[in-house]
PDB file of C-alpha atoms in Angstrom:
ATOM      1  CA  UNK C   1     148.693  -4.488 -10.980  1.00 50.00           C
ATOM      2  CA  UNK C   2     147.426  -7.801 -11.036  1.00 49.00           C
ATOM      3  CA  UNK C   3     144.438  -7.048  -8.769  1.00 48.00           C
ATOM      4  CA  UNK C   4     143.986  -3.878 -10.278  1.00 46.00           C
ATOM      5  CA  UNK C   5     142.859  -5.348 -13.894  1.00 54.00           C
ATOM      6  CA  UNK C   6     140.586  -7.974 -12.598  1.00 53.00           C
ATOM      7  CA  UNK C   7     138.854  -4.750 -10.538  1.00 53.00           C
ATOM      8  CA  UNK C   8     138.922  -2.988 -13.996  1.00 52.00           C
ATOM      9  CA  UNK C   9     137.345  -6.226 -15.758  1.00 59.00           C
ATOM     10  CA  UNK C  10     134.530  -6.411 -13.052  1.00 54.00           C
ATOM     11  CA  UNK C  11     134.034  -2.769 -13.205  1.00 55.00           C
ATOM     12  CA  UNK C  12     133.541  -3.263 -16.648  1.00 57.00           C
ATOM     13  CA  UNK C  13     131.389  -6.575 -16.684  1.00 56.00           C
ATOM     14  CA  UNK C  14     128.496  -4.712 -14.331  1.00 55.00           C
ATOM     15  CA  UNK C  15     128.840  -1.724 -16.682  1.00 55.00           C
ATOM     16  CA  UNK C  16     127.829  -3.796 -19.603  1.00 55.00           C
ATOM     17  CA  UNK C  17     125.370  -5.522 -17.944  1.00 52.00           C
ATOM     18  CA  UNK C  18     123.912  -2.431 -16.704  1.00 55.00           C
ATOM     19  CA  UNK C  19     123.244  -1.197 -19.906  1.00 54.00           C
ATOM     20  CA  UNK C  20     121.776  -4.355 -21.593  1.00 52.00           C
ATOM     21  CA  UNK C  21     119.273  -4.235 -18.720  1.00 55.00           C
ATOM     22  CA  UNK C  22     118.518  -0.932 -19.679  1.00 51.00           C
ATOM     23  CA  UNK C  23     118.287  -1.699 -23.464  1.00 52.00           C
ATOM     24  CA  UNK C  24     115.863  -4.262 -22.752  1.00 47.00           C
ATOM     25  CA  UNK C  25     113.594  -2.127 -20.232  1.00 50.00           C
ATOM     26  CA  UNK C  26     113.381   0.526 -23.061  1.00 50.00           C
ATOM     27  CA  UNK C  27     112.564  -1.967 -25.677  1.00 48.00           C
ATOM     28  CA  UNK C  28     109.386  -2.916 -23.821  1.00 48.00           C
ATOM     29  CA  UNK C  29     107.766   0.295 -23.465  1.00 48.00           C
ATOM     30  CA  UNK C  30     107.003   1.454 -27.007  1.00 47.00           C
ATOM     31  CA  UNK C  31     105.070  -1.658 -27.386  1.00 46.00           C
ATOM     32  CA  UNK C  32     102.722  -0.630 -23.961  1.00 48.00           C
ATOM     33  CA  UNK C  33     102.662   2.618 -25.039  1.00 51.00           C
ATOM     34  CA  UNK C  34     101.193   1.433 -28.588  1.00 49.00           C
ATOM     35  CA  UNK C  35      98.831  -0.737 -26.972  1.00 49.00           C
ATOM     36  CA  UNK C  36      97.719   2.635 -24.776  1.00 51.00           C
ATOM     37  CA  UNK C  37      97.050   4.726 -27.973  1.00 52.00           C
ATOM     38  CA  UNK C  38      95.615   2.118 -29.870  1.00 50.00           C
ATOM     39  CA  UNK C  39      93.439   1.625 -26.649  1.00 52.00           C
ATOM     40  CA  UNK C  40      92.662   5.534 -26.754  1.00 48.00           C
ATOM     41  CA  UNK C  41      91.985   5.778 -30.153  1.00 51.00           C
ATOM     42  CA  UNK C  42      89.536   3.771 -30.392  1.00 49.00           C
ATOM     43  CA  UNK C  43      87.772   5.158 -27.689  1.00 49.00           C
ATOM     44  CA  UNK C  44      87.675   8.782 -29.181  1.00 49.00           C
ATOM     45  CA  UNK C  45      86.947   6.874 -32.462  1.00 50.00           C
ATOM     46  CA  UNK C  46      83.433   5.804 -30.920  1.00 50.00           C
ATOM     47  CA  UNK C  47      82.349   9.473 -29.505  1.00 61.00           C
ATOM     48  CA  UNK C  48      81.601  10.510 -32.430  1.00 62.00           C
ATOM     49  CA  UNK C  49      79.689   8.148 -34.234  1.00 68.00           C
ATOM     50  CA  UNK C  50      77.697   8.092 -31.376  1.00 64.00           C
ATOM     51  CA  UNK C  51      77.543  12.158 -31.450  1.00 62.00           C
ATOM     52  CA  UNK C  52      76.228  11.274 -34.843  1.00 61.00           C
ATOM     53  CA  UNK C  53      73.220   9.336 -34.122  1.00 63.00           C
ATOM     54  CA  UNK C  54      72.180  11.476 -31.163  1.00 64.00           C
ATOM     55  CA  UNK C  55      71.930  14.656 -34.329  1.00 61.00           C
ATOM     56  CA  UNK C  56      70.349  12.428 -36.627  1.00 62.00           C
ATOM     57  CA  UNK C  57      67.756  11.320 -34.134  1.00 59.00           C
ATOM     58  CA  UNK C  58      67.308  15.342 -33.117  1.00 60.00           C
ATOM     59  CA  UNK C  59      67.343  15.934 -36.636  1.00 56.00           C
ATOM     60  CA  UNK C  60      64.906  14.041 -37.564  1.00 59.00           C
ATOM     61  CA  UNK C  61      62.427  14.945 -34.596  1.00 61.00           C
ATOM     62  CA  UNK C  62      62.709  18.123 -35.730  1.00 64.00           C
ATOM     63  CA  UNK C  63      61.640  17.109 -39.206  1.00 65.00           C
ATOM     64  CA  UNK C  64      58.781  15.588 -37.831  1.00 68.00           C
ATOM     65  CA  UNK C  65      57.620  18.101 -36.128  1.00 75.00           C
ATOM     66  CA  UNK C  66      57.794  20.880 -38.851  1.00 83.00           C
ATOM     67  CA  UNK C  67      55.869  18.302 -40.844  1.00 92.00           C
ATOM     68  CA  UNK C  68      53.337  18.269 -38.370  1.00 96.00           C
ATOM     69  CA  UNK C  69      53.064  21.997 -37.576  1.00 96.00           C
ATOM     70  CA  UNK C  70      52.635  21.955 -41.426  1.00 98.00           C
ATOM     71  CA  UNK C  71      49.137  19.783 -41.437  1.00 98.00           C
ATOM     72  CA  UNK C  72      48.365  21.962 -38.384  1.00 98.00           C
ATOM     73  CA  UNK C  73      48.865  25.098 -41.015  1.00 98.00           C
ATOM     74  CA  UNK C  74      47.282  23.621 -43.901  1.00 98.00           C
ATOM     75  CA  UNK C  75      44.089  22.630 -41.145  1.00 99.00           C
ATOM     76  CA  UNK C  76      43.260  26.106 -40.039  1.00 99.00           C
ATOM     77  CA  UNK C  77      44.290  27.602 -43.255  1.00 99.00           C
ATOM     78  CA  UNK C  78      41.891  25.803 -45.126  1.00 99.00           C
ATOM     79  CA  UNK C  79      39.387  25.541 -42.456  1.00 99.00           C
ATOM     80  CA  UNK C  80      38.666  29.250 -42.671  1.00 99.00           C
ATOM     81  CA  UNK C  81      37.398  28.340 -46.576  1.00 98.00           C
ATOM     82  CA  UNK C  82      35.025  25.875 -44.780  1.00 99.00           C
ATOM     83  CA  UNK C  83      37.190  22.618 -46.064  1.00 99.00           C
ATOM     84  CA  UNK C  84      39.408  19.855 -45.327  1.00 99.00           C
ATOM     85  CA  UNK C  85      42.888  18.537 -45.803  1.00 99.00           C
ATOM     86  CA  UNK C  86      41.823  15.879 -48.509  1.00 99.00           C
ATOM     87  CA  UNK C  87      38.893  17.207 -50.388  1.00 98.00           C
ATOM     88  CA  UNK C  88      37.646  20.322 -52.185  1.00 98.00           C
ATOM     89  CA  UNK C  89      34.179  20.159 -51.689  1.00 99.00           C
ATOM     90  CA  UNK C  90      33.403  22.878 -49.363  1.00 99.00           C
ATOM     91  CA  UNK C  91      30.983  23.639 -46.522  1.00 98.00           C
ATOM     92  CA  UNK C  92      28.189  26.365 -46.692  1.00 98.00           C
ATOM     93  CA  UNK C  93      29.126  26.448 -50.750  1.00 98.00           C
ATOM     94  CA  UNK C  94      28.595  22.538 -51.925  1.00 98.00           C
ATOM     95  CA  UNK C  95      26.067  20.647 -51.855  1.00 99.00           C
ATOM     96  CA  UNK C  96      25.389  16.635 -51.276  1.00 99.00           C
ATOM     97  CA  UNK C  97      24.443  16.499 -55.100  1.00 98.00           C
ATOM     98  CA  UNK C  98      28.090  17.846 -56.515  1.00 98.00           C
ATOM     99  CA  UNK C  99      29.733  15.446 -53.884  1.00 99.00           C
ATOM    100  CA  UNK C 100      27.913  12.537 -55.681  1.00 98.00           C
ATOM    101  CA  UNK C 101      28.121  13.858 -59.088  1.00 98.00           C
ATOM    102  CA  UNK C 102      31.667  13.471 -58.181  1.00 98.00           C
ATOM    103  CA  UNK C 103      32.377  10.584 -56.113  1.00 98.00           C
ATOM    104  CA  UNK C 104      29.403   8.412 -56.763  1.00 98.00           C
ATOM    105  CA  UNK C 105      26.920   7.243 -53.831  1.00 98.00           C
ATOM    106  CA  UNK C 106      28.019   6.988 -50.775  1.00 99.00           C
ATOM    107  CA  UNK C 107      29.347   4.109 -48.893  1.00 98.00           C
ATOM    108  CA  UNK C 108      26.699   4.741 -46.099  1.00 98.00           C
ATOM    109  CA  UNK C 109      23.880   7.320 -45.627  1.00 98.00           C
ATOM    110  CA  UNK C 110      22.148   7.785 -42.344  1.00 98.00           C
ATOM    111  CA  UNK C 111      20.495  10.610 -40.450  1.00 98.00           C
ATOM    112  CA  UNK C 112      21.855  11.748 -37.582  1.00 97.00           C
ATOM    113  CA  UNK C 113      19.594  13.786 -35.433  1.00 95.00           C
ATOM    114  CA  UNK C 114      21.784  15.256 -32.527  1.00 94.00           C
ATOM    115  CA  UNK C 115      24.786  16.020 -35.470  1.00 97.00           C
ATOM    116  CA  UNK C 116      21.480  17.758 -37.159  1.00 96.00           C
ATOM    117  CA  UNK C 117      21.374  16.207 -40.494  1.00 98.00           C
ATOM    118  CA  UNK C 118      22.150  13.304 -42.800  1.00 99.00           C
ATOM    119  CA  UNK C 119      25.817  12.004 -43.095  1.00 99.00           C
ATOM    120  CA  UNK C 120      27.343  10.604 -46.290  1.00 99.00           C
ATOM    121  CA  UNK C 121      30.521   8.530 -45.732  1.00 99.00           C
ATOM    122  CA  UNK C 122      33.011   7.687 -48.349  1.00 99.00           C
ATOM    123  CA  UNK C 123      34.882   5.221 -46.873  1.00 98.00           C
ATOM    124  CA  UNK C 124      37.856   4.999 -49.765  1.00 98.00           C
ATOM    125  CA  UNK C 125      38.519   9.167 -49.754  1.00 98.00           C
ATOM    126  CA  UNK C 126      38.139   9.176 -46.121  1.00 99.00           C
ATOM    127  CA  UNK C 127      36.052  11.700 -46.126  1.00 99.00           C
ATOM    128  CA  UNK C 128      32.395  12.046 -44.704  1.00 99.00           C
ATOM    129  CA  UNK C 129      29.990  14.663 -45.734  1.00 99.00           C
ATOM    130  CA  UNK C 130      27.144  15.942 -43.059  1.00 99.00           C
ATOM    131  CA  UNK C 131      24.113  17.854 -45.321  1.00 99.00           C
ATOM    132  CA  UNK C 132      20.852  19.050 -44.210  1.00 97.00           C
ATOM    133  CA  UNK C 133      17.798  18.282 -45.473  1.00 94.00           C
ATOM    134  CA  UNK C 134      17.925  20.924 -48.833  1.00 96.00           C
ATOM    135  CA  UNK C 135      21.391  19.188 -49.589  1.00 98.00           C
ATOM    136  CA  UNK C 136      23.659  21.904 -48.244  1.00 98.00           C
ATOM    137  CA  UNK C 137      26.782  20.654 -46.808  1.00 99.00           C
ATOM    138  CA  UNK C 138      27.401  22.027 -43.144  1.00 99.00           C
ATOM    139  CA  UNK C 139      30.182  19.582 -41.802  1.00 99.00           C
ATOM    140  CA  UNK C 140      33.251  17.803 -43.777  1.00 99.00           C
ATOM    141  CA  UNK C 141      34.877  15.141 -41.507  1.00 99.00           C
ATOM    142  CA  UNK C 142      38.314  14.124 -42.464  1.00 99.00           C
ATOM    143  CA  UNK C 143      40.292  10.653 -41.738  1.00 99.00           C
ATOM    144  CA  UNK C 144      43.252  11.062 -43.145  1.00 99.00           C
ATOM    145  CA  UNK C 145      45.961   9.152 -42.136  1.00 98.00           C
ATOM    146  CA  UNK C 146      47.900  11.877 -42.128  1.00 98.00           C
ATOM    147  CA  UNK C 147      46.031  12.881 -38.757  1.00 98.00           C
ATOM    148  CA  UNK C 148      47.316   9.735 -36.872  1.00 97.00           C
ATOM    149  CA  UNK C 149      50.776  11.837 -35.930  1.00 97.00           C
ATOM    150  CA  UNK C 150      49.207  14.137 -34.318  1.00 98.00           C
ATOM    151  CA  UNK C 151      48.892  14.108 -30.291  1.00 98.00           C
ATOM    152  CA  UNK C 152      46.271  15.982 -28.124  1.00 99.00           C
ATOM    153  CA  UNK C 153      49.326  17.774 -26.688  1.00 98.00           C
ATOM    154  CA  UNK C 154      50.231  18.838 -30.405  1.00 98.00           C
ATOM    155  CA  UNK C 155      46.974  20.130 -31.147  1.00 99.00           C
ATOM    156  CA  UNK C 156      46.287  22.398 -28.086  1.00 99.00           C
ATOM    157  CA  UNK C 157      50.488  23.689 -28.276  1.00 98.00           C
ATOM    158  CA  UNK C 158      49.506  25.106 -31.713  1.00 98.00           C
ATOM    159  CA  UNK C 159      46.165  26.226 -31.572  1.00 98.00           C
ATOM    160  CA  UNK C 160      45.721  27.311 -27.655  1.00 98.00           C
ATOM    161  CA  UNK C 161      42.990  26.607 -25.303  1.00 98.00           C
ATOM    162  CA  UNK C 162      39.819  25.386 -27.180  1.00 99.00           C
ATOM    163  CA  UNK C 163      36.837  27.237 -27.271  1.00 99.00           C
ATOM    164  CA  UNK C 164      34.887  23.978 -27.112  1.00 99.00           C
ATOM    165  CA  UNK C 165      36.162  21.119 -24.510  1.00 99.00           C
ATOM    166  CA  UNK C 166      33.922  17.874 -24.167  1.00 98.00           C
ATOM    167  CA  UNK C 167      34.808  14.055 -22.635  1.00 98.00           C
ATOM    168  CA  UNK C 168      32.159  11.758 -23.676  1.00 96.00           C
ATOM    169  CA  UNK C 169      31.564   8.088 -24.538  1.00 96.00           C
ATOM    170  CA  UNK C 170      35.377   7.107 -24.886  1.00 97.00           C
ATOM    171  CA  UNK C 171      35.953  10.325 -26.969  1.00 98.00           C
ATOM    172  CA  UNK C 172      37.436  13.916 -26.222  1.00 99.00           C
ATOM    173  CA  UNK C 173      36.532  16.800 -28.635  1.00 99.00           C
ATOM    174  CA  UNK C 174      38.443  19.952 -28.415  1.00 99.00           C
ATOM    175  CA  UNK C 175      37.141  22.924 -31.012  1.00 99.00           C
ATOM    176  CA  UNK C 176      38.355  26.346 -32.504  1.00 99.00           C
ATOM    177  CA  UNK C 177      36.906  28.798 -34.177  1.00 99.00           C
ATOM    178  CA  UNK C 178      37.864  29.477 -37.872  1.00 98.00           C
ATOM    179  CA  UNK C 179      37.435  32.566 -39.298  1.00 97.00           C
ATOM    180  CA  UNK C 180      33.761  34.873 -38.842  1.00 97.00           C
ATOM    181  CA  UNK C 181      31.681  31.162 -40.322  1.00 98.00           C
ATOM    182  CA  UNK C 182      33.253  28.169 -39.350  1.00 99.00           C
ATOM    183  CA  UNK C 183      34.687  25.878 -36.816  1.00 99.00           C
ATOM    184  CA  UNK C 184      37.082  22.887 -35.994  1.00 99.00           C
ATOM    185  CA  UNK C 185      36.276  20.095 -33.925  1.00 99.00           C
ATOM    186  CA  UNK C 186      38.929  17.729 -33.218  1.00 99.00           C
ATOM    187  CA  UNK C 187      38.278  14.000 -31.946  1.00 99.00           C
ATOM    188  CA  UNK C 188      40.583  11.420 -30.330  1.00 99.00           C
ATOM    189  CA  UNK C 189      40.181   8.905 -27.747  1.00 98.00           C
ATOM    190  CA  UNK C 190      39.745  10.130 -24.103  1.00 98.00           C
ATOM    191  CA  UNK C 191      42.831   9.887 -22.391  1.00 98.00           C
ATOM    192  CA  UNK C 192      43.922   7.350 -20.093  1.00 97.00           C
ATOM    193  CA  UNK C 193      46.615   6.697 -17.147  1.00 97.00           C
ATOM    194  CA  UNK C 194      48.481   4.677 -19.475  1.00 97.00           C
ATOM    195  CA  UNK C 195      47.889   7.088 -22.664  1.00 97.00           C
ATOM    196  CA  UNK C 196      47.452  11.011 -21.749  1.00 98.00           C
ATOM    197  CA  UNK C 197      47.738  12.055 -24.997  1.00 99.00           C
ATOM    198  CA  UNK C 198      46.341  10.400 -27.659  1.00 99.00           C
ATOM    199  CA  UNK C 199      46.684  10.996 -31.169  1.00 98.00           C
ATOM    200  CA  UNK C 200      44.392  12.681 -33.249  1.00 99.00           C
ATOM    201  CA  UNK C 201      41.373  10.124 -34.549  1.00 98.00           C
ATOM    202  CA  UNK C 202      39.871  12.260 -37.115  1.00 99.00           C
ATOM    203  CA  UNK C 203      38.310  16.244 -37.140  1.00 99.00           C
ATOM    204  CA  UNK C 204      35.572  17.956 -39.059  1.00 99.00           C
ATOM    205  CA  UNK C 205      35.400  21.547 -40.393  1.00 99.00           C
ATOM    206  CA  UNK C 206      31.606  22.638 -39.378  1.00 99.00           C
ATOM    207  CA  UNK C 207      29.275  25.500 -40.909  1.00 99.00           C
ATOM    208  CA  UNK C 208      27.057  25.654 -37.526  1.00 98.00           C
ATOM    209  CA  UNK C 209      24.298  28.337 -39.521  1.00 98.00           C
ATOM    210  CA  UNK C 210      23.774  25.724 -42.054  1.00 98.00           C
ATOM    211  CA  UNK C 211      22.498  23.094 -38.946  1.00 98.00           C
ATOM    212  CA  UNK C 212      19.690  25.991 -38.497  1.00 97.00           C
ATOM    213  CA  UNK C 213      15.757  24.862 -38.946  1.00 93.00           C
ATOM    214  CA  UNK C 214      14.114  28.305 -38.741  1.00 87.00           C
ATOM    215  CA  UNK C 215      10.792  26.625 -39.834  1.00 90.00           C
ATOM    216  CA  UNK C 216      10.865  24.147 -36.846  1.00 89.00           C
ATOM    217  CA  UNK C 217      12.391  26.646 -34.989  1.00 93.00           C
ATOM    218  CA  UNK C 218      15.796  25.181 -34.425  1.00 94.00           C
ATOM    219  CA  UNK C 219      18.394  27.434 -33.702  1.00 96.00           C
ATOM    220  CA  UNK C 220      20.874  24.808 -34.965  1.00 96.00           C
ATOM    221  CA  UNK C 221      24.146  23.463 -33.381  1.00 98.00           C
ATOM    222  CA  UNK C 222      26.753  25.623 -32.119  1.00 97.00           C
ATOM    223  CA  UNK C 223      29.288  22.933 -32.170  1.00 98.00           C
TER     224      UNK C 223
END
């Protein structure tokens, strides 16, 4: 009987310690398992503020770009009335007299005799005016800052393969037609290996019958 209870007591003793070993095991895992989500949380917490700025940044490409395709519009729409962007004095319609009745003198007057006739620059509108020798404005050149976000690529994407495609002294000038009287010529830097598409410098709106010299015979320019 004797022997029999100290079995019992043994028996007993490893059961107990048994299940203390146990307690303590299961007292250790909640905290790993807290360190685990914490850990996984704040992973997934990151994806999406970085899902964020990858939308913003699209988003606000695509802003740019409809702002661009914009100036593009307003270009050829008002190109086809023979003006620019920033000014309502008009080819074929104004003449070098309303411009200065308006704006003063010019900044700079010189002729030009490739261009065909006299150009007026007014350096603070950003605007120069190309006449002929009875006054008539034939070509508005605009410099609006504006133009400086827009690429070569940009240019021939919305308008399609010029009608007029020249490289020459540094410069590359691309034109369209615009409407039955007019035309665009656009200017920017000649490309480069290191810069293949350059932004736009500056472009003029040009009224090529109003370059004609019928009493010198000069059929004009055509660009």
């Amino acid at each position: 009987m004797k022997y029999f209870d100290k079995k019992l007591r043994l028996f007993i003793a490893a059961a107990l310690c048994l299940t203390i070993m146990a307690g303590c095991s299961n007292s250790n895992k909640p905290a790993n398992d807290t360190s685990s989500n914490t850990q996984a949380n704040n992973e997934t917490s990151s994806t999406p503020d970085e899902s964020k700025s990858e939308d913003n940044k699209t988003a606000d490409n695509n802003e740019a770009k409809g702002n661009e395709n914009a100036l593009l519009k307003d270009i050829k729409t008002l190109a086809e009335e023979g003006k620019i962007i920033n000014s309502n004095f008009a080819d074929k319609s104004s003449n070098i007299s309303d411009v200065e009745g308006k704006l003063g003198k010019a900044d700079k007057s010189e002729w030009v005799s490739d261009a065909k006739g006299n150009y007026s620059t007014y350096s603070k509108d950003n605007v120069v005016f190309g006449s002929n020798k009875g006054g008539r404005i034939f070509e508005i050149r605009s410099f609006d800052s504006r133009l400086n976000n827009i690429s070569l690529s940009m240019v021939e994407k919305y308008f399609g393969t010029p009608a007029h495609n020249v490289t020459a002294n540094g410069e590359k000038i691309i034109g369209y037609t615009a409407g039955a009287d007019f035309k665009m010529l656009f200017v920017f830097k000649a490309p480069t290996n290191s810069n293949d598409d350059p932004k736009l410098d500056h472009y003029s709106v040009l009224y090529p019958k109003g370059t004609v010299n019928s009493m010198a015979s000069d059929p004009g320019r055509e660009w």
